[in-house]
Coordinates of C-alpha atoms and ligand atoms in Angstrom, one line a residue:
M1 CA 112.7 169.0 103.0
I2 CA 115.7 171.0 105.5
K3 CA 115.6 175.0 105.5
A4 CA 117.9 175.6 108.2
C5 CA 120.6 174.2 110.4
L6 CA 121.1 175.4 113.7
F7 CA 124.2 175.3 115.7
D8 CA 125.8 174.7 118.6
L9 CA 129.1 177.0 119.3
D10 CA 131.0 174.9 121.9
G11 CA 132.8 171.6 120.7
V12 CA 131.2 171.7 117.4
L13 CA 132.7 175.2 115.5
V14 CA 134.9 176.2 117.9
D15 CA 136.7 174.0 121.0
T16 CA 136.7 176.0 123.9
A17 CA 135.7 173.6 126.0
K18 CA 139.5 173.4 126.6
Y19 CA 139.3 177.2 128.0
H20 CA 135.7 176.2 129.8
Y21 CA 137.9 173.0 131.8
L22 CA 141.3 175.6 132.4
A23 CA 139.3 178.4 134.3
W24 CA 137.0 175.8 136.4
K25 CA 140.3 173.6 137.0
R26 CA 141.6 177.5 138.5
L27 CA 138.4 177.7 140.3
A28 CA 139.2 174.5 142.4
E29 CA 143.0 174.8 143.0
E30 CA 141.9 178.0 144.9
L31 CA 138.9 175.7 146.5
G32 CA 141.5 173.5 147.5
F33 CA 140.6 170.7 145.1
Y34 CA 141.1 168.8 141.8
F35 CA 139.2 169.6 139.3
S36 CA 140.1 166.1 136.4
V37 CA 139.2 166.1 132.4
H38 CA 137.1 163.4 133.3
D39 CA 135.0 165.6 135.7
N40 CA 134.5 168.6 132.7
E41 CA 132.8 166.1 130.5
R42 CA 129.7 166.4 132.5
L43 CA 129.9 170.8 131.9
K44 CA 129.5 169.8 128.8
G45 CA 126.5 171.8 127.0
I46 CA 125.4 173.0 131.3
S47 CA 124.9 176.7 132.1
R48 CA 127.7 178.4 133.8
M49 CA 125.3 178.2 137.4
A50 CA 124.8 174.4 136.4
S51 CA 128.3 174.0 135.6
L52 CA 129.4 175.8 139.3
D53 CA 127.2 173.6 141.2
I54 CA 128.5 170.3 139.6
L55 CA 131.8 171.5 140.0
L56 CA 131.2 172.4 143.9
E57 CA 129.6 168.7 144.4
V58 CA 133.0 166.8 142.6
G59 CA 134.6 169.0 145.8
N60 CA 132.2 168.5 147.9
V61 CA 131.7 171.7 148.5
A62 CA 128.3 172.7 150.4
D63 CA 128.5 175.7 152.2
K64 CA 128.2 178.5 149.9
S65 CA 125.8 181.0 149.4
A66 CA 124.1 182.1 146.6
K67 CA 125.9 185.8 146.7
E68 CA 129.1 183.5 146.9
K69 CA 128.3 181.3 144.1
L70 CA 127.5 184.5 141.4
E71 CA 130.7 186.0 142.5
M72 CA 132.7 182.3 142.1
A73 CA 131.0 182.2 138.8
D74 CA 132.0 185.9 138.0
K75 CA 135.5 185.1 138.6
K76 CA 135.7 181.9 136.3
N77 CA 134.6 183.9 133.6
G78 CA 137.1 186.3 133.9
W79 CA 139.6 184.1 133.3
Y80 CA 137.8 182.2 130.9
L81 CA 137.0 185.4 128.9
D82 CA 141.1 185.9 128.9
Y83 CA 141.5 183.1 126.5
I84 CA 138.1 183.8 124.8
T85 CA 139.5 187.0 123.6
K86 CA 142.8 186.2 122.4
M87 CA 141.0 183.1 119.8
T88 CA 141.6 183.8 116.0
P89 CA 139.8 182.2 113.5
E90 CA 142.8 179.2 113.4
E91 CA 140.5 177.7 116.3
I92 CA 137.3 176.9 114.2
L93 CA 137.6 173.0 113.5
P94 CA 138.6 171.3 110.6
G95 CA 135.9 171.4 107.8
V96 CA 133.8 174.1 109.3
Q97 CA 133.6 176.8 107.6
D98 CA 133.6 175.2 104.1
F99 CA 130.5 173.6 105.4
L100 CA 129.5 177.0 106.5
H101 CA 129.5 178.6 103.6
D102 CA 128.4 175.7 101.0
L103 CA 125.1 175.7 103.0
K104 CA 125.4 179.7 102.5
S105 CA 125.9 178.8 98.6
R106 CA 122.6 176.7 99.1
G107 CA 120.1 179.1 100.2
V108 CA 120.0 176.6 103.5
K109 CA 119.5 179.4 106.4
I110 CA 122.1 179.0 109.5
A111 CA 121.8 179.9 113.1
L112 CA 123.0 179.4 116.3
G113 CA 121.6 178.1 119.4
S114 CA 124.1 178.5 122.5
A115 CA 123.9 177.9 126.1
S116 CA 126.7 180.2 126.2
K117 CA 126.3 184.0 127.3
N118 CA 130.0 184.8 125.4
A119 CA 128.5 183.4 122.4
G120 CA 128.9 186.8 120.5
I121 CA 132.6 187.4 121.8
I122 CA 133.4 184.4 120.3
L123 CA 132.0 184.3 117.0
D124 CA 133.2 188.0 116.6
R125 CA 137.0 186.5 117.6
V126 CA 137.1 183.9 115.4
G127 CA 135.7 186.1 112.6
I128 CA 132.3 184.0 111.5
A129 CA 129.3 186.0 112.9
P130 CA 128.4 187.5 109.6
L131 CA 127.7 183.6 108.1
F132 CA 125.2 183.5 110.8
D133 CA 121.2 184.8 110.1
V134 CA 120.2 184.4 113.8
V135 CA 122.3 183.7 116.8
V136 CA 120.4 182.6 120.2
D137 CA 122.7 182.8 123.0
G138 CA 122.7 182.3 127.2
N139 CA 121.3 186.1 127.2
K140 CA 118.2 185.3 124.9
V141 CA 117.0 182.1 127.1
A142 CA 115.7 181.2 130.3
N143 CA 115.7 177.5 129.9
A144 CA 118.9 175.2 129.5
K145 CA 119.2 172.4 127.2
P146 CA 117.9 170.1 127.4
D147 CA 114.6 172.3 127.2
P148 CA 114.1 172.7 123.9
E149 CA 113.6 176.7 124.0
V150 CA 117.0 177.4 122.6
F151 CA 116.3 175.7 119.4
L152 CA 112.6 176.5 119.2
L153 CA 113.6 180.6 119.7
G154 CA 116.0 180.1 116.9
A155 CA 113.5 178.4 114.4
R156 CA 110.9 181.5 114.9
G157 CA 114.1 183.9 114.7
L158 CA 114.6 182.3 111.0
D159 CA 110.8 181.6 110.2
I160 CA 111.3 177.9 109.4
P161 CA 109.1 175.2 111.6
P162 CA 111.1 173.0 113.4
S163 CA 110.0 170.1 111.0
G164 CA 112.7 171.9 108.5
C165 CA 115.2 172.1 110.9
V166 CA 118.3 170.2 111.9
V167 CA 120.3 170.7 115.2
F168 CA 124.0 170.1 115.5
E169 CA 124.8 169.1 118.5
D170 CA 128.0 167.7 120.8
A171 CA 126.2 167.2 123.9
A172 CA 124.0 164.7 124.7
A173 CA 121.5 167.4 126.9
G174 CA 121.7 169.8 123.1
I175 CA 120.6 166.6 121.6
E176 CA 117.5 166.4 123.8
A177 CA 116.8 169.6 123.4
A178 CA 116.6 168.9 119.3
I179 CA 114.0 165.9 120.1
R180 CA 112.4 167.7 122.2
A181 CA 112.1 171.5 119.9
G182 CA 110.8 168.1 117.2
M183 CA 114.2 168.8 115.2
R184 CA 116.6 166.4 113.5
S185 CA 119.4 166.3 115.0
V186 CA 123.6 165.7 113.6
G187 CA 125.8 164.5 116.5
V188 CA 129.1 165.8 116.2
G189 CA 131.6 163.2 117.9
S190 CA 131.0 160.0 119.2
P191 CA 128.2 157.8 119.0
D192 CA 128.9 156.3 122.5
I193 CA 127.2 160.0 123.7
L194 CA 124.9 160.9 121.3
Q195 CA 123.5 157.7 120.4
R196 CA 119.5 159.1 120.1
A197 CA 121.2 161.8 117.6
T198 CA 119.6 161.0 114.0
V199 CA 122.8 160.6 112.9
V200 CA 126.5 160.9 114.2
I201 CA 129.7 162.6 112.4
P202 CA 133.1 162.8 114.1
G203 CA 133.5 166.2 112.9
F204 CA 133.4 168.4 109.9
D205 CA 136.3 167.5 107.2
G206 CA 135.1 165.9 104.4
V207 CA 131.5 166.1 105.3
Q208 CA 129.0 167.3 102.2
W209 CA 125.6 169.0 103.1
P210 CA 123.9 166.8 100.3
D211 CA 125.5 163.0 101.7
L212 CA 124.5 164.1 105.1
E213 CA 120.9 165.3 103.6
L214 CA 120.1 162.4 102.1
K215 CA 121.4 160.3 105.5
M216 CA 119.0 162.1 107.5
S217 CA 115.9 161.8 105.4
L218 CA 116.6 158.1 105.4
S219 CA 116.8 157.7 108.9
L220 CA 113.2 159.4 110.0
Ligands
LIG301 C1 128.0 175.6 126.6 C2 129.4 174.8 127.1 O1 128.1 176.4 125.2 O2 128.2 176.8 127.2 C3 129.0 174.9 128.7 O3 128.8 173.6 126.7 C4 129.5 176.4 129.2 O4 130.6 174.3 129.2 C5 128.2 177.1 128.5 O5 128.8 176.1 130.4 C6 127.7 178.5 129.4 O6 128.9 179.3 129.2 P1 128.9 180.4 129.3 O7 130.1 180.8 128.2 O8 128.0 181.4 129.7 O9 129.9 180.5 130.4
LIG302 MG1 128.7 171.8 123.0

């Protein structure tokens, strides 16, 4: 019996990947190289500093000190904040609000498990913060996905064992984190990228919790 749903944020509840991309691309341009949408795929679900390392690798930039890297990550985050502080409820992905409200009405607990240190700002801006019983974000974890820490902390906060939790994720690293946490998972996106998920859905539009719950129990 599933008692709790743990949601990733970026790419699952809101499409913030485009804002991360615009801010990273701007940093790459300042450093003198082009950062493509294709390269950006590698940053999904990955922490801020790990994302910077990938960006610098793409641009063949090897001579930066730890202090310079922190300054670059701060600069990128400033540009990212310019975008996300202007977000509105219209940017919640289709079907998400209905799905969350339906879970609430059924007594299923809801938690956030995100690598982002900006998760609280985004939830407030798009107006869904009150729906979450527990929020675990990048400020609360020491180990990034695929480490299971973020989801285990969420389950602990809800007081539900991992076997009673299901994780919703758009990144392969997040599905791996769910598996390592001993939880079932719903991949949100393409089955090619999310093969290890218990079930994959293209998005939340028209998705009914009883159908999803049944599919997950059948695929155990
Ligand atoms: C994840 C995103 O949710 O958060 C990553 O998928 C991002 O792309 C990471 O790098 C960290 O986000 P932030 O907001 O702390 O820089
Ligand atoms: Mg994500």
